[in-house]
Amino acid sequence: MLSLFLKCILGAAVVILISILSKSKAFYIAGLVPLFPTFALIAHVIVSQQQGAEALRKTALFGLWSLIPYALYLIMVYALATKMSMWSCLGLATLCWIVAAAGLIYEWQIFQQ
């Protein structure tokens, strides 16, 4: 229970940091903060402890491939930010991320068996 509480506090701290940075002259750094591998570190520790080093390697490789949906999301936000409302832009970019992530998971399951 304490572990879950600490994770919630960490998440809240990240949101506060993003909020503070978004109001600063270096607002663009707010886009870097969510990429700190907080959750990747947690996932990697758990996978390594439960599945071993080879599973950790596969998890890291999948993490590299998962940059593709995120890159697509960012490309869509960049391309659409001035062409539509914020909510439409972010919604469409998120939909693109979901489709790309689903495709990645599907392909991974076929080729990594």
XYZ file of N, CA, C and O in Angstrom:
452
model
N 0.828 -1.191 0.000
C 0.000 0.000 0.000
C 0.872 1.254 0.000
O 0.574 2.191 -0.710
N 1.941 1.245 0.778
C 2.849 2.385 0.814
C 3.491 2.600 -0.552
O 3.637 3.736 -1.003
N 3.822 1.512 -1.217
C 4.430 1.587 -2.547
C 3.486 2.286 -3.529
O 3.906 3.145 -4.308
N 2.206 1.928 -3.480
C 1.216 2.555 -4.350
C 1.073 4.039 -4.031
O 0.997 4.878 -4.937
N 1.057 4.384 -2.770
C 0.966 5.784 -2.358
C 2.167 6.584 -2.866
O 2.011 7.699 -3.371
N 3.357 6.017 -2.756
C 4.555 6.712 -3.228
C 4.525 6.921 -4.739
O 4.950 7.971 -5.236
N 4.006 5.951 -5.483
C 3.870 6.103 -6.935
C 2.885 7.218 -7.271
O 3.103 7.983 -8.215
N 1.816 7.327 -6.507
C 0.846 8.409 -6.721
C 1.483 9.771 -6.450
O 1.272 10.723 -7.208
N 2.257 9.860 -5.392
C 2.952 11.108 -5.057
C 3.931 11.476 -6.163
O 4.027 12.642 -6.570
N 4.647 10.498 -6.659
C 5.594 10.740 -7.750
C 4.865 11.252 -8.984
O 5.306 12.208 -9.630
N 3.742 10.638 -9.331
C 2.951 11.089 -10.479
C 2.463 12.518 -10.301
O 2.524 13.324 -11.231
N 1.999 12.844 -9.105
C 1.538 14.203 -8.826
C 2.691 15.199 -8.927
O 2.527 16.306 -9.456
N 3.862 14.812 -8.443
C 5.028 15.691 -8.528
C 5.405 15.972 -9.980
O 5.759 17.107 -10.337
N 5.292 14.964 -10.824
C 5.600 15.148 -12.246
C 4.604 16.115 -12.874
O 4.984 17.003 -13.650
N 3.329 15.970 -12.554
C 2.307 16.872 -13.089
C 2.574 18.312 -12.641
O 2.472 19.253 -13.437
N 2.947 18.488 -11.395
C 3.263 19.831 -10.890
C 4.477 20.398 -11.608
O 4.481 21.571 -12.021
N 5.502 19.590 -11.805
C 6.700 20.040 -12.520
C 6.349 20.441 -13.949
O 6.804 21.488 -14.437
N 5.530 19.652 -14.627
C 5.106 19.993 -15.987
C 4.346 21.312 -15.988
O 4.568 22.174 -16.851
N 3.473 21.508 -15.024
C 2.695 22.743 -14.933
C 3.602 23.951 -14.725
O 3.432 24.988 -15.372
N 4.567 23.809 -13.840
C 5.505 24.914 -13.573
C 6.329 25.224 -14.818
O 6.477 26.390 -15.206
N 6.840 24.193 -15.462
C 7.661 24.398 -16.660
C 6.863 25.002 -17.804
O 7.385 25.811 -18.573
N 5.597 24.623 -17.930
C 4.785 25.135 -19.029
C 4.531 26.632 -18.914
O 4.219 27.285 -19.901
N 4.694 27.187 -17.728
C 4.492 28.619 -17.514
C 5.801 29.399 -17.593
O 5.799 30.621 -17.494
N 6.913 28.701 -17.785
C 8.218 29.358 -17.790
C 8.646 29.722 -19.211
O 7.986 29.364 -20.187
N 9.777 30.429 -19.305
C 10.335 30.748 -20.619
C 10.805 29.499 -21.343
O 10.867 29.465 -22.562
N 11.130 28.471 -20.588
C 11.577 27.203 -21.162
C 10.413 26.211 -21.181
O 10.563 25.042 -20.830
N 9.235 26.668 -21.634
C 8.025 25.856 -21.640
C 8.190 24.536 -22.395
O 7.570 23.540 -22.067
N 9.041 24.513 -23.388
C 9.248 23.315 -24.211
C 9.833 22.147 -23.408
O 9.652 20.989 -23.779
N 10.494 22.450 -22.299
C 11.055 21.386 -21.456
C 9.929 20.554 -20.838
O 10.128 19.388 -20.504
N 8.733 21.132 -20.735
C 7.580 20.384 -20.223
C 7.319 19.140 -21.076
O 6.784 18.149 -20.590
N 7.721 19.169 -22.345
C 7.570 18.008 -23.211
C 8.609 16.927 -22.962
O 8.444 15.785 -23.386
N 9.685 17.273 -22.281
C 10.737 16.301 -21.980
C 10.458 15.543 -20.677
O 10.770 14.364 -20.563
N 9.831 16.212 -19.730
C 9.614 15.624 -18.402
C 8.868 14.290 -18.465
O 9.296 13.324 -17.815
N 7.777 14.162 -19.250
C 7.081 12.871 -19.266
C 7.923 11.736 -19.857
O 7.594 10.570 -19.688
N 9.007 12.084 -20.529
C 9.845 11.055 -21.138
C 10.898 10.519 -20.183
O 11.621 9.581 -20.532
N 10.996 11.091 -18.980
C 11.892 10.498 -17.990
C 11.386 9.090 -17.729
O 10.189 8.870 -17.541
N 12.254 8.107 -17.736
C 11.786 6.713 -17.715
C 11.311 6.198 -16.356
O 11.629 5.074 -15.951
N 10.524 6.992 -15.659
C 10.009 6.584 -14.346
C 9.305 5.243 -14.426
O 9.643 4.295 -13.703
N 8.313 5.159 -15.287
C 7.526 3.934 -15.375
C 8.303 2.826 -16.067
O 8.105 1.653 -15.767
N 9.187 3.189 -16.974
C 10.038 2.175 -17.602
C 10.949 1.541 -16.554
O 11.139 0.318 -16.559
N 11.490 2.349 -15.658
C 12.341 1.807 -14.597
C 11.560 0.826 -13.729
O 12.047 -0.266 -13.415
N 10.359 1.220 -13.362
C 9.517 0.341 -12.547
C 9.221 -0.949 -13.302
O 9.375 -2.054 -12.773
N 8.820 -0.817 -14.568
C 8.511 -1.997 -15.378
C 9.737 -2.887 -15.553
O 9.637 -4.112 -15.456
N 10.897 -2.285 -15.781
C 12.107 -3.070 -16.001
C 12.528 -3.829 -14.748
O 12.967 -4.986 -14.829
N 12.394 -3.202 -13.605
C 12.708 -3.896 -12.346
C 11.766 -5.081 -12.156
O 12.198 -6.197 -11.851
N 10.472 -4.853 -12.351
C 9.491 -5.919 -12.145
C 9.709 -7.058 -13.137
O 9.723 -8.236 -12.755
N 9.878 -6.720 -14.431
C 10.095 -7.761 -15.448
C 11.356 -8.545 -15.137
O 11.373 -9.782 -15.182
N 12.431 -7.857 -14.796
C 13.697 -8.532 -14.516
C 13.578 -9.454 -13.309
O 14.067 -10.583 -13.338
N 12.914 -8.987 -12.265
C 12.766 -9.803 -11.060
C 11.862 -11.003 -11.293
O 12.097 -12.069 -10.740
N 10.833 -10.834 -12.129
C 9.868 -11.919 -12.311
C 10.192 -12.827 -13.492
O 9.835 -14.004 -13.472
N 10.867 -12.288 -14.526
C 11.073 -13.062 -15.747
C 12.538 -13.268 -16.119
O 12.849 -14.067 -16.980
N 13.430 -12.464 -15.535
C 14.851 -12.639 -15.820
C 15.405 -11.682 -16.868
O 14.689 -10.855 -17.439
N 16.698 -11.835 -17.103
C 17.439 -10.905 -17.966
C 16.994 -10.950 -19.425
O 16.947 -9.916 -20.098
N 16.681 -12.122 -19.942
C 16.270 -12.217 -21.347
C 14.940 -11.497 -21.573
O 14.752 -10.820 -22.580
N 14.028 -11.627 -20.636
C 12.755 -10.907 -20.731
C 12.982 -9.401 -20.629
O 12.308 -8.624 -21.306
N 13.935 -8.999 -19.812
C 14.277 -7.582 -19.707
C 14.792 -7.064 -21.050
O 14.425 -5.972 -21.480
N 15.632 -7.840 -21.716
C 16.147 -7.450 -23.033
C 14.996 -7.280 -24.031
O 14.951 -6.308 -24.777
N 14.046 -8.233 -24.043
C 12.904 -8.145 -24.962
C 12.023 -6.949 -24.632
O 11.507 -6.278 -25.535
N 11.866 -6.674 -23.353
C 11.081 -5.516 -22.931
C 11.736 -4.221 -23.400
O 11.065 -3.308 -23.876
N 13.055 -4.145 -23.281
C 13.779 -2.957 -23.745
C 13.662 -2.816 -25.259
O 13.469 -1.697 -25.773
N 13.749 -3.909 -25.992
C 13.610 -3.853 -27.446
C 12.212 -3.397 -27.836
O 12.045 -2.553 -28.722
N 11.209 -3.929 -27.169
C 9.841 -3.486 -27.439
C 9.693 -1.999 -27.119
O 9.012 -1.264 -27.832
N 10.353 -1.552 -26.048
C 10.336 -0.132 -25.697
C 10.913 0.736 -26.803
O 10.406 1.828 -27.084
N 11.959 0.256 -27.451
C 12.519 0.998 -28.590
C 11.514 1.083 -29.740
O 11.325 2.144 -30.335
N 10.869 -0.023 -30.039
C 9.858 -0.020 -31.100
C 8.662 0.856 -30.728
O 8.003 1.422 -31.600
N 8.379 0.973 -29.428
C 7.229 1.772 -28.996
C 7.443 3.268 -29.224
O 6.510 4.058 -29.100
N 8.652 3.643 -29.573
C 8.903 5.045 -29.912
C 8.207 5.435 -31.220
O 7.931 6.611 -31.443
N 7.900 4.456 -32.060
C 7.228 4.752 -33.333
C 5.836 5.347 -33.107
O 5.526 6.400 -33.674
N 4.957 4.719 -32.304
C 3.658 5.358 -32.066
C 3.788 6.737 -31.414
O 3.027 7.657 -31.745
N 4.751 6.884 -30.520
C 4.924 8.182 -29.870
C 5.399 9.229 -30.879
O 4.928 10.366 -30.876
N 6.316 8.838 -31.756
C 6.785 9.760 -32.792
C 5.623 10.160 -33.702
O 5.493 11.335 -34.070
N 4.781 9.205 -34.056
C 3.614 9.517 -34.889
C 2.694 10.497 -34.175
O 2.191 11.455 -34.786
N 2.478 10.286 -32.898
C 1.669 11.216 -32.099
C 2.244 12.636 -32.180
O 1.525 13.598 -32.454
N 3.546 12.757 -31.956
C 4.175 14.082 -31.978
C 4.130 14.714 -33.366
O 3.907 15.927 -33.499
N 4.328 13.919 -34.395
C 4.243 14.436 -35.765
C 2.838 14.973 -36.038
O 2.677 16.052 -36.627
N 1.831 14.247 -35.606
C 0.448 14.692 -35.810
C 0.162 15.978 -35.040
O -0.470 16.888 -35.576
N 0.614 16.059 -33.793
C 0.410 17.285 -33.014
C 1.099 18.457 -33.718
O 0.518 19.533 -33.887
N 2.321 18.249 -34.154
C 3.077 19.302 -34.834
C 2.354 19.753 -36.105
O 2.223 20.947 -36.359
N 1.879 18.796 -36.873
C 1.245 19.128 -38.157
C -0.134 19.761 -37.994
O -0.531 20.595 -38.813
N -0.859 19.393 -36.952
C -2.250 19.825 -36.819
C -2.480 20.950 -35.818
O -3.577 21.509 -35.774
N -1.482 21.301 -35.037
C -1.663 22.275 -33.946
C -2.222 23.605 -34.423
O -3.007 24.232 -33.711
N -1.851 24.048 -35.593
C -2.328 25.346 -36.100
C -3.490 25.194 -37.073
O -4.007 26.193 -37.565
N -3.902 23.971 -37.341
C -4.952 23.741 -38.336
C -6.312 23.406 -37.732
O -7.315 23.441 -38.420
N -6.349 23.043 -36.456
C -7.610 22.686 -35.816
C -7.546 23.031 -34.335
O -6.498 23.434 -33.835
N -8.653 22.859 -33.651
C -8.687 23.163 -32.223
C -7.750 22.227 -31.467
O -7.409 21.143 -31.947
N -7.361 22.664 -30.279
C -6.460 21.855 -29.467
C -7.042 20.466 -29.221
O -6.357 19.458 -29.365
N -8.325 20.397 -28.844
C -8.936 19.114 -28.516
C -9.015 18.204 -29.739
O -8.784 16.997 -29.631
N -9.348 18.766 -30.881
C -9.389 17.962 -32.106
C -7.997 17.467 -32.470
O -7.812 16.295 -32.831
N -7.032 18.359 -32.379
C -5.641 18.010 -32.688
C -5.155 16.889 -31.780
O -4.643 15.864 -32.254
N -5.317 17.054 -30.481
C -4.845 16.052 -29.524
C -5.641 14.754 -29.632
O -5.089 13.657 -29.482
N -6.934 14.880 -29.899
C -7.758 13.687 -30.068
C -7.336 12.866 -31.277
O -7.196 11.639 -31.194
N -7.113 13.531 -32.401
C -6.688 12.828 -33.613
C -5.289 12.246 -33.441
O -5.025 11.104 -33.842
N -4.402 13.003 -32.815
C -3.048 12.507 -32.564
C -3.081 11.286 -31.645
O -2.357 10.310 -31.867
N -3.944 11.316 -30.641
C -4.078 10.180 -29.724
C -4.651 8.968 -30.450
O -4.193 7.835 -30.234
N -5.619 9.201 -31.312
C -6.178 8.106 -32.104
C -5.094 7.472 -32.980
O -5.012 6.236 -33.079
N -4.237 8.297 -33.581
C -3.122 7.777 -34.379
C -2.174 6.952 -33.503
O -1.699 5.895 -33.928
N -1.909 7.430 -32.284
C -1.061 6.669 -31.362
C -1.685 5.306 -31.063
O -1.003 4.288 -31.074
N -2.990 5.294 -30.787
C -3.679 4.041 -30.449
C -3.606 3.053 -31.605
O -3.300 1.869 -31.408
N -3.865 3.528 -32.810
C -3.812 2.642 -33.980
C -2.394 2.114 -34.188
O -2.187 0.913 -34.415
N -1.398 2.998 -34.091
C -0.008 2.575 -34.274
C 0.427 1.612 -33.169
O 1.117 0.628 -33.441
N 0.016 1.884 -31.932
C 0.373 1.004 -30.815
C -0.290 -0.359 -30.975
O 0.340 -1.397 -30.726
N -1.547 -0.378 -31.397
C -2.236 -1.652 -31.620
C -1.541 -2.440 -32.731
O -1.346 -3.658 -32.609
N -1.158 -1.744 -33.791
C -0.433 -2.407 -34.875
C 0.900 -2.959 -34.404
O 1.286 -4.076 -34.769
N 1.600 -2.183 -33.587
C 2.881 -2.628 -33.041
C 2.700 -3.889 -32.195
O 3.444 -4.864 -32.343
N 1.713 -3.885 -31.319
C 1.461 -5.046 -30.454
C 1.103 -6.267 -31.296
O 1.608 -7.366 -31.062
N 0.257 -6.061 -32.289
C -0.138 -7.168 -33.166
C 1.080 -7.750 -33.876
O 1.290 -8.967 -33.869
N 1.883 -6.898 -34.490
C 3.070 -7.358 -35.213
C 4.073 -8.018 -34.259
O 4.694 -9.022 -34.605
N 4.247 -7.455 -33.089
C 5.191 -8.010 -32.113
C 4.789 -9.426 -31.728
O 5.620 -10.316 -31.635
N 3.490 -9.617 -31.496
C 3.021 -10.944 -31.099
C 3.227 -11.966 -32.214
O 3.491 -13.133 -31.946
N 3.133 -11.546 -33.453
C 3.349 -12.469 -34.579
C 4.824 -12.805 -34.741
O 5.189 -13.974 -34.872
N 5.686 -11.791 -34.723
C 7.086 -11.985 -35.064
C 7.996 -12.320 -33.891
O 9.147 -12.722 -34.094
N 7.532 -12.173 -32.661
C 8.381 -12.476 -31.509
C 8.016 -13.791 -30.828
O 8.477 -14.055 -29.742
N 7.198 -14.586 -31.451
C 6.800 -15.874 -30.854
C 7.898 -16.883 -30.961
O 8.698 -16.988 -31.756
